[in-house]
Every structure is written in structure tokens, then in C-alpha cells.
Amino acid sequence: MCGIVGAVSTRNIVPLLVQGLQRLEYRGYDSCGVAVHAAEAAGAVPGTRLKRLRGIARVADLGAQAESQGLAGSTGIAHTRWATHGAPAIGNAHPHFSRGPVPAGMDGEQAAARPARVTLVHNGIIENHEALRAELLARGYFFTSQTDTEVIVHLIDSLYDGDLLAAVQAAVKRLRGSYSIAVLHRDEPQRLVGAREGSPLVLGIGADGKENFLASDAMALAGVTDQIVYLEEGDTVDVQLGKHWVVARDGQAVQRPVRTVQAMSGAAELGPYRHYMQKEIFEQPRAIADTLEGVEAVVPELFEAARNHAPGEGAHATFRATDQVLILACGTSYYAGCVAKYWLEAIAQLPCAVEIASEYRYRESVPNPRTLVVTITQSGETADTLAALRHAQSLGMQHTLTVCNVATSAMVRECKLAYVTRAGIEIGVASTKAFTTQLAGLFLLTLALAQARGLLTEAQEAEHLKAMRQLPNALQAVLALEPQVITWAEQFAAKENALFLGRGLHYPVAQEGALKLKEITYIHAEAYAAGELKHGPLALVTSAMPVVTVAPNDALLEKLKSNMQEVRARGGVLYVLADADTHIDSGDGLHVIRLPGHYGALSAIVHVVPLQLLAYHTAVARGTDVDKPRNLAKSVTVE
Ligand code: M6R
């Protein structure tokens, strides 16, 4: 959510900041901006001054403006925003300025014309911004935005006494909430100061030994540096030419490890695809194959001990001690958890609760220390999921495991065990390959738990693994159905409502299909467990209502067929995803796409793919911004 890039260099870093923002744009894209220490115009008083450019168009537009206006400087910060406080508008876009308190007698116009003293970009939410705003107003500061962020820049200005690091350290002590920030001061032209609490920030060390960078994600620095320091909660960082140092919450200088992070620039290119979502849908066979790579047997050791935990706290002991599973997640990841519940209860015979993280963290619940707490998250940075994990830990549940796509994320660091999926970077806001790889990881977790509990014979294990190894080919074959899905999408493009039905573990698949459709096409879509239809939603069914039904040939198919009859009898038009051996044929008001195989317990992983394609092609037909749907952002790092 939002993106930060900053640099201290000897060359003009504006193009580099813009390029970094482009890599982060998928995280928030309702406005963007850049600020630099710009050289004074010829003839002006020597020195430097802070200059900024902000816009509500896309980053490419900001880059073009920066070029045409000749914005240049060797120290700078940049930001792409997802609005929380204040509408997407230029006045609310970052970087924000503080020009100091307004002297008595000066009017607003004069106050706003003064040179900026401090400039700042911020990710996160400041919860006590109202109290701070009142305090700063009383001290003469003049606010120009509705953001919570603006209090930070004025606070730093008010505490500045010739040392930007000291001012930032003093200011963050006054903040409640979450933040990662990057700050410049007019009087310190080759210094950039950052701080983080509850929102990620990394330091990038330049290859030439001089340049240094800050970013909210290492990906912003791909191709610039692969030497990355992941800052920890409460850290502040002083970034200068050729040097940097990190100070921990207690005020002591600390050494954080420098890691070499594989450049991901290639992965962020579109290649022959029109959108990242399309690319990511088609990457699924590869993503699943990579995620399963090396799985020769289902050993608990697949679930690696995350960093900083003593040996002996391994997966095997944890799995044997487990008598219950609690899954915590949001959005698509939550639906992956809902599918896993069916597997865990049927195969590993473990009671499983799946909780929406933002609900769980605030409700009273009954903790069981023998619970395995499983978080599912693509980004590993989702604020609600992290908070839910910490809540579970605070209740005494210490057996924690994450299924996560980002090995360097806070979630992997904070859980004792981790299964890192290998979907590769996911740029499209609508999650696709992350979901299917999460499901693959969760199925392996189910088998590992079943094995640790002595519930899996070698033959059963071999059979499950054989089915898993066939997944990449099965997905490839389903992707070949795209032309048939496009004919459905052409019909959906004219609709404003849709229902999705499924039963058993295909109910969460239907929910995921509905989420995909609403997220990128803005068509109102709801999913129901098909047996619930007659308890209310059937009232919505008319000939104008398309009803997508996930109908694999499983034990519930006959029940599902009855539900489909209920829809047809009310004139509803059915769009059915069947297995090769499901006996349902197209007819009046009944459109069937038959998947090439029969996928047994793994059917959920395969049946979701046509639903992803349906949402994608409907969005393309409606002309929406597929990869950057309105109001949304990738990685929801604020509550
Ligand atoms: O990174 P996470 O998996 O924790 O993200 C959770 C949700 O924000 C995410 O799945 C969201 O629902 C997607 N945009 C859905 O496509």
C-alpha cells in the first residue's frame, strides 16, 4: 500500500526515483510525487532548495513532467499513494512540505510561498494525527492537506535543531500507528533519514560505494542495487553519500545484515501479455511446478524453521503436538484457507477454524496452546494478518506457520515455521498465481500433518504426490480453454450482477471467482454455498442473472444438479464448469465448459483458473484497468 523510494547520490536521481516508483505503482496508484534537493537557478543565492512535483495521473506522466520541467537533483524522495486520509488529490499527494510555523501577520498565500524546510513521504496511518494536528496548529503550523501524514513533516520541522536524524528520532516517539518514512531537510543536502514501525522499509547500498537508497520494497531498487538491509521495527536510518547507519528503538546504533537480493527486474516485465494479471494466470503451471520442486516426499522439514528460532523447534515436533489448526488470512488468501479447512479435516483429521484476520484480532476467542496457527499471505506484509498473528501469540499460541510468497517478509520473520511458495512476484492487484500456489502449499501441509499423526500410508502419500505432480499439466490444459471462456466473458460484459455457486471445497472457489469478478470488472458478484440458494438468494434469480456454477464430478454433484434446477426453473442462466466426466450438457439457458480431466481432492486448484480467466476477459471487454482496479492496491499494509 503506497510506495517509497529515496536516494542520496552524486548523479541526477530523478529518473531512478521515477523508475522505482513505476515498480511500486501496483501498490497504490491514486497519486504520486517526487521531491529533490534541486540546484538553484543561475544567479540565485548559492545553495540548494527543496523542489517537488506531484500529480494524480500515473507515474509515467510524472516522469514525463519531471523531464519536461527539467527537475533534477542528486538527493530525493518519491512516493506513490493509496489514499487513506483525504481524497486522491494533488494537495494530498506526497511528498509533503513543512515551511515552518507562520509568523504573526503573514497571510496564507505568503505562508505557502515560503521555501520548504522539510519534505517527507510516508506509508502507513498515524492514529493520533488529530491531537498532533491541534498541537501543531496552536504552534502556528499551516496545514495544506487532509492527510494524517502532514503532521509528521511539521512535527519534524518543529523538533529540528541542525540534525535531521535527531529530529526524526524525537518525532517518531510522538507517533502512534504505523509508518515508514523518508525525510529530507533543506539544510542537509546529502542526507536522507528514514524510520519504520509497522510498515516495511529497506536500505539499498549502491554498488559504487557512494550511492545509498531507501525503498518500501527491494523491488523498487531492482537493477540499481542488490545489496539490501531489511530494517526492523523501531529502526531509524541515516543515509548519506558513502555511509549509512541504523539506530534501533533504544537509540543504540545496530548492524543489520546486508543481504544479496536477487534482481527481479525481469519478472516485472510484461513480455507478450497485455496485462500482468493475464501473465500471472498463464504463469500458474510454472509457479506450481516451482512451488512443488524438490517435493519427493511429504516431510515436515518442508516447512522450514524461519529465522531466529533455536534448533529443536522444528516442524515435526510442532506437527505432532498439534490438535487443532487456526488459519488467519484476508481476501483471496482467506479463501485459500477455507479450501484448506476441507483438506485438513478430511485428510489430517484436525479440527480447523478459518478466521478473517481483521475480525479475529478484535474478537474474544478461546485460545488453545496446542493450536497450529497458520497465516496465509501473498505479500507477508498485510497489516491485519500480521496483527492477527501477534494477537494469537499474545493469547499463548506459539506454534505458528506461514504459507507466504515473500521469503524476506515480516510474516516469514515472525512465524516459527514457513512454507515459502514460489509464485514469483505478483503485480496484478487481483491475486491469481498466489492463490493456486498457496493451495499447493496448504495441500502439502495437510499431508505433512497427516503423516506426522500417522494417518497416511506410504501408498496414500505416493498417490497424493503423483496427483500434485500432474497439476502443472492439468493447469496447462485448462488454460487452453481460454477461447470458450472468452465467449462467456462477452456475455458477462453487459451484466451488472452475477451469482456464483459451489458446494464443499468448491464453495470457497466460487467465492474466489466472485471476488475476482467484482474486483476488476466492478460487476456486483456474490457467491453462495449452493444449498443456501433457497434460503434467500433465489429471490434474486431472473433471466437477467448469470449464475456461475463450479460443478466437478464429486460426491456433491447430484445435490448441486438439484440447485441448478432451482435456478433454471426461475429463468436464471447457468454457466457451468464441469469435469470431463460430469454428465451435464449445454442446452437452453445452460452453458457448459468441460475441463479436460477429473482432479479429485485437488480440483479446487484447477477449477479456479477458468474463473480467473472469466474475470480477466470480462474486465478487458468492459475496458476497466485490469491491473490497477479502482480504489484498491496490492499489499494492504494499513489496517
Ligand atoms: O498479501 P495477502 O495475501 O495477505 O493479501 C490479502 C488480500 O489483500 C488479497 O488477497 C486481496 O484480496 C486480493 N486483491 C484479491 O485478489
XYZ file of C-alpha atoms and ligand atoms in Angstrom:
655
model
C 0.000 0.000 0.000
C 1.765 3.136 -1.193
C 5.398 3.033 -2.237
C 8.514 4.915 -1.146
C 11.813 5.407 -2.942
C 14.659 7.683 -1.848
C 18.269 8.201 -2.868
C 21.459 10.037 -1.992
C 23.826 10.139 -4.951
C 26.194 12.266 -6.967
C 24.172 11.968 -10.183
C 20.676 13.169 -11.053
C 18.443 10.604 -9.363
C 15.047 11.782 -10.647
C 14.861 9.173 -13.468
C 15.874 6.486 -10.982
C 13.232 7.572 -8.465
C 10.578 7.542 -11.185
C 11.692 4.086 -12.322
C 11.499 2.862 -8.713
C 8.002 4.289 -8.381
C 6.949 2.506 -11.552
C 7.975 -0.770 -9.978
C 5.911 0.031 -6.883
C 2.946 1.611 -8.632
C 0.824 -1.542 -8.334
C 0.849 -0.988 -4.565
C -1.049 2.288 -4.739
C -1.722 4.464 -7.721
C -4.120 7.272 -6.994
C -1.435 9.966 -6.933
C 2.336 10.232 -6.905
C 5.127 12.711 -6.421
C 8.837 13.362 -6.191
C 10.931 15.916 -4.269
C 14.636 16.691 -4.623
C 17.323 18.974 -3.385
C 17.426 20.944 -6.626
C 20.294 23.145 -7.690
C 19.420 26.873 -7.551
C 18.849 28.631 -10.840
C 21.791 30.605 -12.228
C 22.191 33.910 -10.472
C 20.285 32.878 -7.387
C 21.793 32.686 -3.937
C 24.110 29.661 -3.894
C 22.901 26.610 -2.033
C 20.132 24.147 -2.587
C 16.383 24.113 -2.181
C 13.633 21.555 -1.998
C 11.554 21.258 -5.134
C 8.666 18.890 -5.743
C 6.319 17.694 -8.434
C 3.036 15.909 -7.692
C 0.240 14.516 -9.835
C -2.897 12.431 -9.824
C -2.082 10.730 -13.104
C 0.152 7.680 -13.350
C 3.867 7.596 -12.584
C 4.776 7.624 -16.294
C 3.083 11.004 -16.528
C 5.018 12.283 -13.502
C 8.246 11.138 -15.166
C 7.368 12.970 -18.374
C 6.575 16.146 -16.430
C 9.814 15.909 -14.461
C 11.717 15.638 -17.712
C 9.917 18.462 -19.469
C 10.342 20.747 -16.437
C 13.994 19.785 -16.027
C 13.535 18.612 -12.423
C 16.921 17.322 -11.305
C 18.827 16.699 -8.115
C 21.130 14.152 -6.541
C 19.202 13.627 -3.284
C 15.498 12.945 -3.393
C 12.403 11.070 -2.295
C 9.366 9.838 -4.201
C 6.015 8.263 -3.410
C 3.036 6.563 -4.984
C -0.116 6.802 -2.862
C -3.192 4.798 -1.930
C -5.465 7.275 -0.205
C -6.473 6.720 3.422
C -6.935 10.223 4.861
C -8.052 12.715 2.239
C -9.192 12.125 -1.321
C -6.825 11.316 -4.180
C -5.895 14.930 -4.994
C -2.695 16.810 -5.702
C -2.866 18.598 -2.346
C -2.942 15.261 -0.529
C -0.221 13.635 -2.634
C 3.228 13.119 -1.130
C 5.919 14.445 -0.693
C 4.566 16.859 1.902
C 6.359 20.050 2.857
C 6.821 21.928 6.080
C 7.736 25.569 5.666
C 7.873 26.202 9.400
C 5.355 27.999 11.626
C 3.677 31.014 10.075
C 4.922 34.283 11.575
C 2.219 36.540 13.024
C 0.651 38.818 10.444
C 1.534 36.663 7.399
C -1.418 35.582 5.252
C -1.984 32.066 3.873
C -0.733 32.893 0.404
C 2.513 34.347 1.727
C 2.899 31.410 4.098
C 2.547 28.911 1.256
C 5.050 30.798 -0.901
C 7.897 30.390 1.616
C 10.624 27.863 0.747
C 10.148 24.389 2.191
C 12.375 23.376 5.102
C 11.453 19.695 5.416
C 9.901 17.244 2.977
C 8.631 13.757 3.708
C 6.931 10.706 2.237
C 5.001 8.255 4.396
C 3.389 4.830 4.179
C 1.003 3.788 6.958
C -1.503 5.503 9.216
C -0.877 7.904 12.105
C -3.630 7.190 14.605
C -3.020 10.226 16.830
C -2.871 12.671 13.930
C -5.815 14.732 15.176
C -4.210 15.503 18.527
C -0.872 16.280 16.855
C -2.563 18.481 14.284
C -4.273 20.507 17.026
C -0.963 20.908 18.838
C 0.904 21.977 15.697
C -1.859 24.372 14.638
C -1.601 26.000 18.051
C 2.125 26.423 17.413
C 1.472 28.259 14.169
C 1.866 25.489 11.567
C -0.264 25.859 8.475
C -1.814 22.665 7.027
C -2.434 22.311 3.316
C -3.786 18.726 3.141
C -6.320 16.425 4.777
C -3.717 13.729 5.307
C -2.549 12.234 8.580
C 0.953 12.416 7.067
C 1.266 16.174 7.180
C 1.538 16.175 10.974
C 4.805 14.212 10.735
C 6.549 16.693 8.486
C 5.586 19.647 10.712
C 6.495 17.708 13.837
C 9.975 17.018 12.449
C 10.323 20.673 11.495
C 9.319 21.737 14.998
C 11.948 19.428 16.540
C 14.777 20.218 14.127
C 17.887 21.727 15.653
C 20.532 21.182 12.993
C 20.431 17.355 12.977
C 17.780 15.636 10.879
C 18.360 12.190 12.417
C 17.821 13.566 15.927
C 14.658 15.394 14.822
C 13.230 12.249 13.225
C 14.060 10.140 16.272
C 12.334 12.643 18.533
C 9.326 12.912 16.208
C 8.649 9.196 15.841
C 8.469 8.879 19.618
C 5.339 11.025 19.414
C 3.643 8.932 16.702
C 1.088 6.204 17.280
C 0.103 3.917 14.425
C 2.191 2.591 11.579
C 4.703 4.289 9.380
C 7.656 4.047 7.133
C 9.007 7.458 6.238
C 11.774 9.070 4.227
C 12.699 12.677 5.042
C 14.911 15.455 3.646
C 15.882 18.762 5.235
C 16.730 21.872 3.243
C 19.953 22.458 5.173
C 21.357 18.939 4.767
C 21.518 18.364 1.025
C 23.233 14.987 1.052
C 21.290 13.368 3.847
C 18.185 11.209 3.781
C 16.653 9.887 7.003
C 14.173 7.016 7.243
C 12.241 5.286 10.004
C 9.841 2.375 10.227
C 7.242 0.926 12.560
C 4.613 -1.470 11.266
C 5.349 -0.731 7.609
C 8.346 -2.032 5.651
C 11.430 -0.027 4.693
C 14.713 -1.248 3.239
C 18.105 0.346 2.779
C 19.857 -0.281 -0.538
C 23.645 0.051 -0.670
C 24.913 1.293 -4.003
C 27.484 -0.654 -5.990
C 29.830 2.345 -6.311
C 30.258 2.606 -2.545
C 28.757 6.104 -2.580
C 25.089 5.995 -3.553
C 22.606 4.792 -0.995
C 18.873 4.270 -1.226
C 15.696 3.742 0.746
C 12.609 1.935 -0.506
C 9.477 0.355 0.884
C 10.282 -2.773 -1.165
C 13.605 -4.023 -2.529
C 11.898 -4.476 -5.875
C 11.975 -0.694 -6.380
C 15.764 -0.946 -6.478
C 15.992 -3.854 -8.935
C 18.766 -3.142 -11.398
C 20.134 -0.391 -9.126
C 21.486 -2.461 -6.242
C 21.059 -5.979 -4.941
C 22.650 -5.185 -1.524
C 19.682 -4.792 0.782
C 19.302 -4.204 4.523
C 15.833 -5.006 5.882
C 15.141 -2.502 8.628
C 13.437 -3.794 11.732
C 10.537 -2.399 13.738
C 11.506 0.809 15.508
C 14.648 1.395 13.424
C 15.716 4.785 12.136
C 18.332 5.038 9.403
C 20.690 7.804 8.413
C 21.567 7.620 4.726
C 24.409 9.716 3.341
C 26.910 9.606 0.493
C 29.130 6.577 1.026
C 27.848 5.872 4.554
C 24.780 4.871 6.466
C 23.903 3.776 9.947
C 20.929 2.214 11.592
C 19.736 3.095 15.079
C 17.424 0.742 16.955
C 14.412 1.807 19.010
C 16.569 2.060 22.153
C 18.785 4.680 20.497
C 21.763 2.336 20.069
C 23.497 2.009 16.692
C 22.992 -1.514 15.319
C 24.341 -3.587 12.444
C 21.551 -5.129 10.408
C 22.690 -7.854 7.997
C 23.226 -6.938 4.369
C 21.555 -9.449 2.088
C 22.065 -10.034 -1.582
C 18.613 -9.947 -3.104
C 18.120 -11.492 -6.493
C 17.256 -8.854 -9.063
C 13.628 -9.234 -10.017
C 13.533 -6.685 -12.786
C 12.877 -9.277 -15.494
C 9.967 -10.727 -13.552
C 8.305 -7.329 -13.528
C 8.272 -7.083 -17.333
C 5.032 -7.816 -19.198
C 6.531 -9.762 -22.076
C 3.951 -10.722 -24.712
C 0.993 -10.215 -22.372
C -1.447 -7.353 -22.342
C -1.756 -7.201 -18.556
C 0.123 -8.552 -15.547
C -2.975 -10.431 -14.450
C -3.064 -12.290 -17.765
C 0.656 -13.019 -17.499
C 0.221 -14.289 -13.944
C -2.735 -16.514 -14.841
C -0.644 -18.098 -17.569
C 2.371 -18.466 -15.271
C 0.450 -20.823 -12.986
C 1.721 -24.126 -14.394
C 5.292 -22.878 -13.877
C 4.519 -21.352 -10.470
C 3.004 -24.610 -9.208
C 5.886 -26.647 -10.634
C 8.407 -24.345 -8.893
C 6.431 -24.456 -5.648
C 6.448 -28.245 -5.725
C 10.056 -28.516 -6.902
C 12.005 -30.944 -4.844
C 8.949 -32.443 -3.160
C 9.869 -36.101 -3.308
C 8.134 -36.990 -0.086
C 5.976 -35.067 2.307
C 8.337 -34.407 5.129
C 7.583 -31.856 7.812
C 11.016 -30.325 7.119
C 9.459 -28.766 4.013
C 8.117 -26.263 6.466
C 11.380 -24.584 7.242
C 12.121 -23.033 10.577
C 12.035 -19.319 9.961
C 14.933 -17.125 11.036
C 15.939 -16.541 14.644
C 14.488 -19.681 16.151
C 16.502 -22.235 18.041
C 17.020 -25.707 16.593
C 14.650 -28.236 18.066
C 11.687 -26.025 17.368
C 11.299 -27.902 14.096
C 8.182 -28.751 12.200
C 7.996 -32.402 13.162
C 7.694 -31.772 16.893
C 5.203 -28.979 16.284
C 3.052 -31.078 13.983
C 2.949 -33.967 16.426
C 1.886 -31.640 19.223
C -0.895 -30.059 17.162
C -4.503 -30.904 17.942
C -6.201 -28.036 16.110
C -5.479 -25.613 13.269
C -6.365 -21.921 13.204
C -5.987 -20.223 9.829
C -5.724 -16.412 9.681
C -5.815 -14.502 6.405
C -7.543 -11.824 4.319
C -9.159 -11.692 0.877
C -8.045 -14.302 -1.596
C -5.683 -15.808 0.957
C -8.656 -16.271 3.288
C -10.458 -18.263 0.582
C -7.354 -20.431 0.198
C -7.667 -21.099 3.923
C -11.335 -22.001 3.526
C -10.401 -24.625 0.917
C -7.650 -25.969 3.185
C -10.132 -26.469 6.015
C -11.832 -29.208 3.960
C -8.488 -30.928 3.362
C -7.258 -30.601 6.953
C -10.403 -32.014 8.479
C -10.802 -34.836 5.926
C -7.189 -35.942 5.466
C -5.312 -34.831 8.618
C -8.406 -35.205 10.815
C -7.660 -31.956 12.596
C -10.388 -29.518 13.585
C -9.746 -26.318 11.667
C -11.093 -22.788 12.099
C -10.549 -20.195 9.386
C -10.799 -16.598 10.515
C -10.800 -13.304 8.664
C -7.741 -11.666 10.224
C -9.375 -8.266 10.750
C -12.190 -9.930 12.714
C -10.097 -12.352 14.719
C -7.708 -9.704 16.001
C -10.514 -7.862 17.763
C -12.833 -10.586 18.982
C -12.718 -12.574 22.176
C -11.829 -16.169 21.431
C -10.832 -19.283 23.311
C -7.111 -19.989 22.874
C -5.688 -23.482 22.791
C -1.876 -23.667 23.141
C -1.806 -26.876 21.081
C -3.164 -24.999 18.096
C -1.059 -24.623 14.981
C -1.682 -21.027 13.878
C -1.346 -20.821 10.089
C -1.214 -17.443 8.391
C -1.684 -17.285 4.635
C -0.442 -14.226 2.807
C 0.990 -13.493 -0.599
C 2.860 -10.379 0.466
C 3.695 -11.301 4.042
C 3.057 -7.648 4.927
C -0.749 -7.480 5.269
C -1.339 -5.406 8.397
C -4.449 -7.248 9.570
C -2.883 -10.683 9.136
C 0.270 -9.649 10.988
C -1.833 -8.165 13.792
C -3.956 -11.327 13.970
C -0.793 -13.444 14.254
C 0.512 -11.249 17.063
C -2.873 -11.441 18.784
C -2.813 -15.256 18.633
C 0.739 -15.238 20.021
C -0.318 -12.911 22.824
C -3.011 -15.447 23.742
C -0.307 -18.071 24.256
C -0.417 -19.834 20.904
C 3.238 -20.124 19.974
C 3.111 -22.762 17.220
C 2.997 -20.546 14.159
C 3.458 -21.294 10.492
C 3.018 -19.132 7.428
C 2.296 -20.009 3.825
C 3.779 -16.940 2.192
C 5.138 -15.868 -1.171
C 7.833 -13.462 0.057
C 10.753 -15.064 1.883
C 12.021 -11.739 3.236
C 8.660 -10.539 4.573
C 7.729 -9.641 8.129
C 5.384 -12.635 8.246
C 8.157 -15.117 7.475
C 10.331 -13.420 10.080
C 7.634 -13.535 12.736
C 6.370 -17.103 12.307
C 8.292 -20.065 13.644
C 7.737 -22.130 10.519
C 7.319 -21.101 6.929
C 6.384 -22.646 3.623
C 7.507 -20.153 1.020
C 5.572 -20.543 -2.194
C 7.399 -19.833 -5.419
C 4.787 -17.987 -7.398
C 7.289 -15.239 -8.205
C 6.374 -11.613 -7.903
C 2.658 -10.929 -8.352
C 1.963 -7.451 -9.729
C -1.717 -7.623 -10.718
C -3.814 -6.415 -7.797
C -6.160 -9.341 -8.394
C -4.353 -12.306 -6.922
C -4.155 -15.394 -9.162
C -0.964 -17.442 -9.111
C -0.501 -16.628 -5.421
C -3.836 -18.363 -4.721
C -3.068 -21.573 -6.580
C 0.427 -21.840 -5.122
C -0.973 -21.201 -1.637
C -3.361 -24.081 -2.221
C -0.471 -26.304 -3.303
C 1.420 -25.370 -0.117
C -1.656 -25.956 2.028
C -2.257 -29.364 0.495
C 1.350 -30.312 1.313
C 0.831 -29.012 4.847
C -2.245 -31.216 5.141
C -0.258 -34.254 4.026
C 2.635 -33.415 6.354
C 0.271 -33.100 9.323
C -1.482 -36.332 8.376
C 1.884 -38.054 8.103
C 3.094 -36.724 11.471
C -0.144 -38.010 13.029
C 0.349 -41.450 11.495
C -2.678 -41.121 9.245
C -1.033 -41.523 5.871
C 0.216 -44.788 4.445
C 3.128 -44.700 2.021
C 0.784 -45.676 -0.795
C -1.632 -42.858 0.007
C 1.201 -40.359 0.220
C 2.582 -41.524 -3.120
C -0.852 -41.249 -4.715
C -1.388 -37.692 -3.461
C 2.064 -36.626 -4.595
C 1.520 -38.172 -8.014
C -1.668 -36.116 -8.379
C 0.207 -32.980 -7.307
C 2.948 -33.559 -9.848
C 0.283 -33.703 -12.549
C -1.034 -30.266 -11.611
C 1.167 -28.184 -13.969
C -0.047 -30.196 -16.971
C -3.644 -30.060 -15.768
C -3.439 -26.274 -15.443
C -1.899 -26.000 -18.897
C -4.796 -27.958 -20.356
C -7.345 -25.752 -18.561
C -5.651 -22.586 -19.847
C -6.250 -23.911 -23.360
C -9.989 -23.435 -22.692
C -9.495 -19.661 -22.850
C -11.421 -19.189 -26.154
C -14.520 -20.798 -24.607
C -14.225 -18.599 -21.533
C -13.961 -15.516 -23.768
C -17.393 -16.297 -25.259
C -18.806 -16.304 -21.724
C -16.966 -13.079 -20.910
C -18.547 -11.320 -23.884
C -21.960 -12.089 -22.368
C -20.904 -11.110 -18.836
C -19.558 -7.756 -20.004
C -23.120 -6.437 -20.355
C -24.226 -7.620 -16.881
C -24.255 -5.731 -13.595
C -24.852 -8.703 -11.264
C -23.752 -12.302 -11.087
C -24.129 -15.216 -8.702
C -21.520 -17.909 -8.105
C -22.382 -21.303 -6.650
C -20.318 -24.172 -5.319
C -20.534 -26.889 -2.707
C -17.934 -28.348 -0.363
C -14.445 -27.118 -1.092
C -15.735 -25.553 -4.291
C -17.794 -23.081 -2.296
C -14.668 -21.045 -1.419
C -13.606 -21.468 -5.054
C -16.927 -19.852 -6.049
C -16.235 -17.091 -3.510
C -12.826 -16.504 -5.029
C -14.395 -16.397 -8.520
C -16.916 -13.777 -7.347
C -14.150 -11.726 -5.691
C -12.129 -11.756 -8.915
C -15.128 -10.611 -10.950
C -16.148 -7.766 -8.636
C -12.583 -6.626 -8.067
C -11.643 -5.961 -11.682
C -14.942 -5.653 -13.602
C -16.978 -3.807 -10.911
C -19.858 -6.203 -11.587
C -21.648 -6.962 -8.349
C -20.966 -10.649 -7.709
C -21.924 -12.842 -4.767
C -21.061 -16.432 -4.015
C -23.240 -18.881 -2.136
C -22.925 -22.417 -0.962
C -25.424 -23.827 -3.461
C -27.557 -25.384 -0.711
C -28.169 -21.876 0.662
C -29.834 -20.673 -2.530
C -33.365 -21.423 -1.440
C -32.793 -19.738 1.905
C -32.766 -16.287 0.318
C -30.653 -15.533 -2.744
C -33.004 -17.425 -5.081
C -35.169 -14.291 -4.880
C -32.522 -12.538 -7.000
C -32.665 -15.040 -9.837
C -34.283 -13.852 -13.072
C -33.378 -14.265 -16.732
C -31.025 -11.289 -16.272
C -28.974 -13.122 -13.648
C -25.987 -15.201 -14.788
C -25.247 -17.981 -12.314
C -21.743 -19.451 -12.467
C -21.638 -22.947 -11.013
C -18.497 -24.875 -10.119
C -19.559 -28.468 -10.760
C -16.785 -31.047 -10.564
C -17.722 -34.682 -10.518
C -17.526 -35.125 -6.761
C -19.775 -36.591 -4.078
C -21.959 -33.463 -4.050
C -22.639 -33.274 -7.783
C -26.155 -34.707 -7.639
C -27.079 -32.228 -4.894
C -25.626 -29.442 -6.984
C -27.667 -30.509 -10.010
C -30.827 -30.018 -7.940
C -29.671 -26.499 -7.065
C -29.085 -25.825 -10.746
C -32.655 -26.933 -11.482
C -33.871 -24.401 -8.933
C -32.068 -21.684 -10.916
C -33.312 -22.838 -14.323
C -36.897 -23.052 -13.062
C -36.694 -19.295 -12.257
C -35.262 -18.412 -15.676
C -31.667 -17.925 -14.399
C -28.924 -18.571 -16.938
C -26.328 -21.130 -15.826
C -22.644 -21.083 -16.693
C -21.287 -24.403 -15.512
C -17.666 -25.515 -15.073
C -17.758 -29.293 -15.187
C -15.195 -32.092 -15.163
C -14.586 -34.260 -18.213
C -16.713 -36.984 -16.635
C -19.519 -34.755 -15.276
C -22.786 -35.572 -17.039
C -24.153 -32.096 -17.714
C -24.631 -30.839 -21.257
C -25.196 -27.381 -22.703
C -28.803 -26.554 -23.531
C -31.315 -23.771 -23.277
C -30.090 -21.340 -20.590
C -27.289 -23.739 -19.727
C -23.710 -23.129 -20.887
C -21.163 -25.795 -20.005
C -17.381 -25.690 -20.211
C -15.941 -29.112 -19.611
C -12.480 -29.229 -18.037
C -10.237 -31.856 -19.637
C -9.844 -34.133 -16.600
C -11.092 -35.154 -13.189
C -8.953 -33.760 -10.418
C -10.183 -35.322 -7.192
C -9.104 -33.577 -3.993
C -7.014 -31.087 -5.998
C -9.955 -29.965 -8.100
C -10.152 -26.577 -6.339
C -6.708 -25.649 -7.697
C -7.785 -26.379 -11.248
C -11.379 -25.126 -11.241
C -10.422 -21.633 -10.119
C -8.440 -20.992 -13.310
C -11.426 -20.569 -15.682
C -12.960 -18.233 -13.094
C -9.809 -16.101 -13.180
C -9.961 -16.052 -16.988
C -13.662 -15.143 -16.901
C -12.992 -12.130 -14.662
C -9.994 -11.113 -16.731
C -11.717 -11.225 -20.126
C -14.886 -9.604 -18.809
C -12.764 -6.741 -17.465
C -10.972 -6.414 -20.797
C -14.346 -6.333 -22.595
C -15.597 -3.642 -20.193
C -12.404 -1.630 -20.609
C -11.515 -1.398 -16.918
C -7.968 -1.009 -15.654
C -7.322 -4.707 -15.062
C -4.070 -4.488 -13.126
C -4.962 -1.386 -11.145
C -8.661 -1.601 -10.281
C -10.196 1.489 -8.768
C -9.853 2.087 -5.021
C -7.602 -0.944 -4.480
C -3.904 -1.604 -4.034
C -1.645 -4.597 -3.748
C -0.338 -5.377 -0.240
C -2.681 -3.840 2.288
C -0.128 -2.640 4.817
C -2.565 -0.405 6.680
C -5.432 -1.505 8.845
O -0.840 -10.322 0.584
P -2.047 -11.015 1.146
O -2.257 -12.367 0.566
O -2.038 -11.049 2.639
O -3.272 -10.115 0.707
C -4.569 -10.402 1.142
C -5.597 -9.685 0.326
O -5.421 -8.305 0.423
C -5.548 -10.077 -1.157
O -5.666 -11.438 -1.324
C -6.690 -9.370 -1.929
O -7.917 -9.847 -1.504
C -6.511 -9.571 -3.434
N -6.512 -8.298 -4.093
C -7.589 -10.363 -4.058
O -7.404 -10.525 -5.424
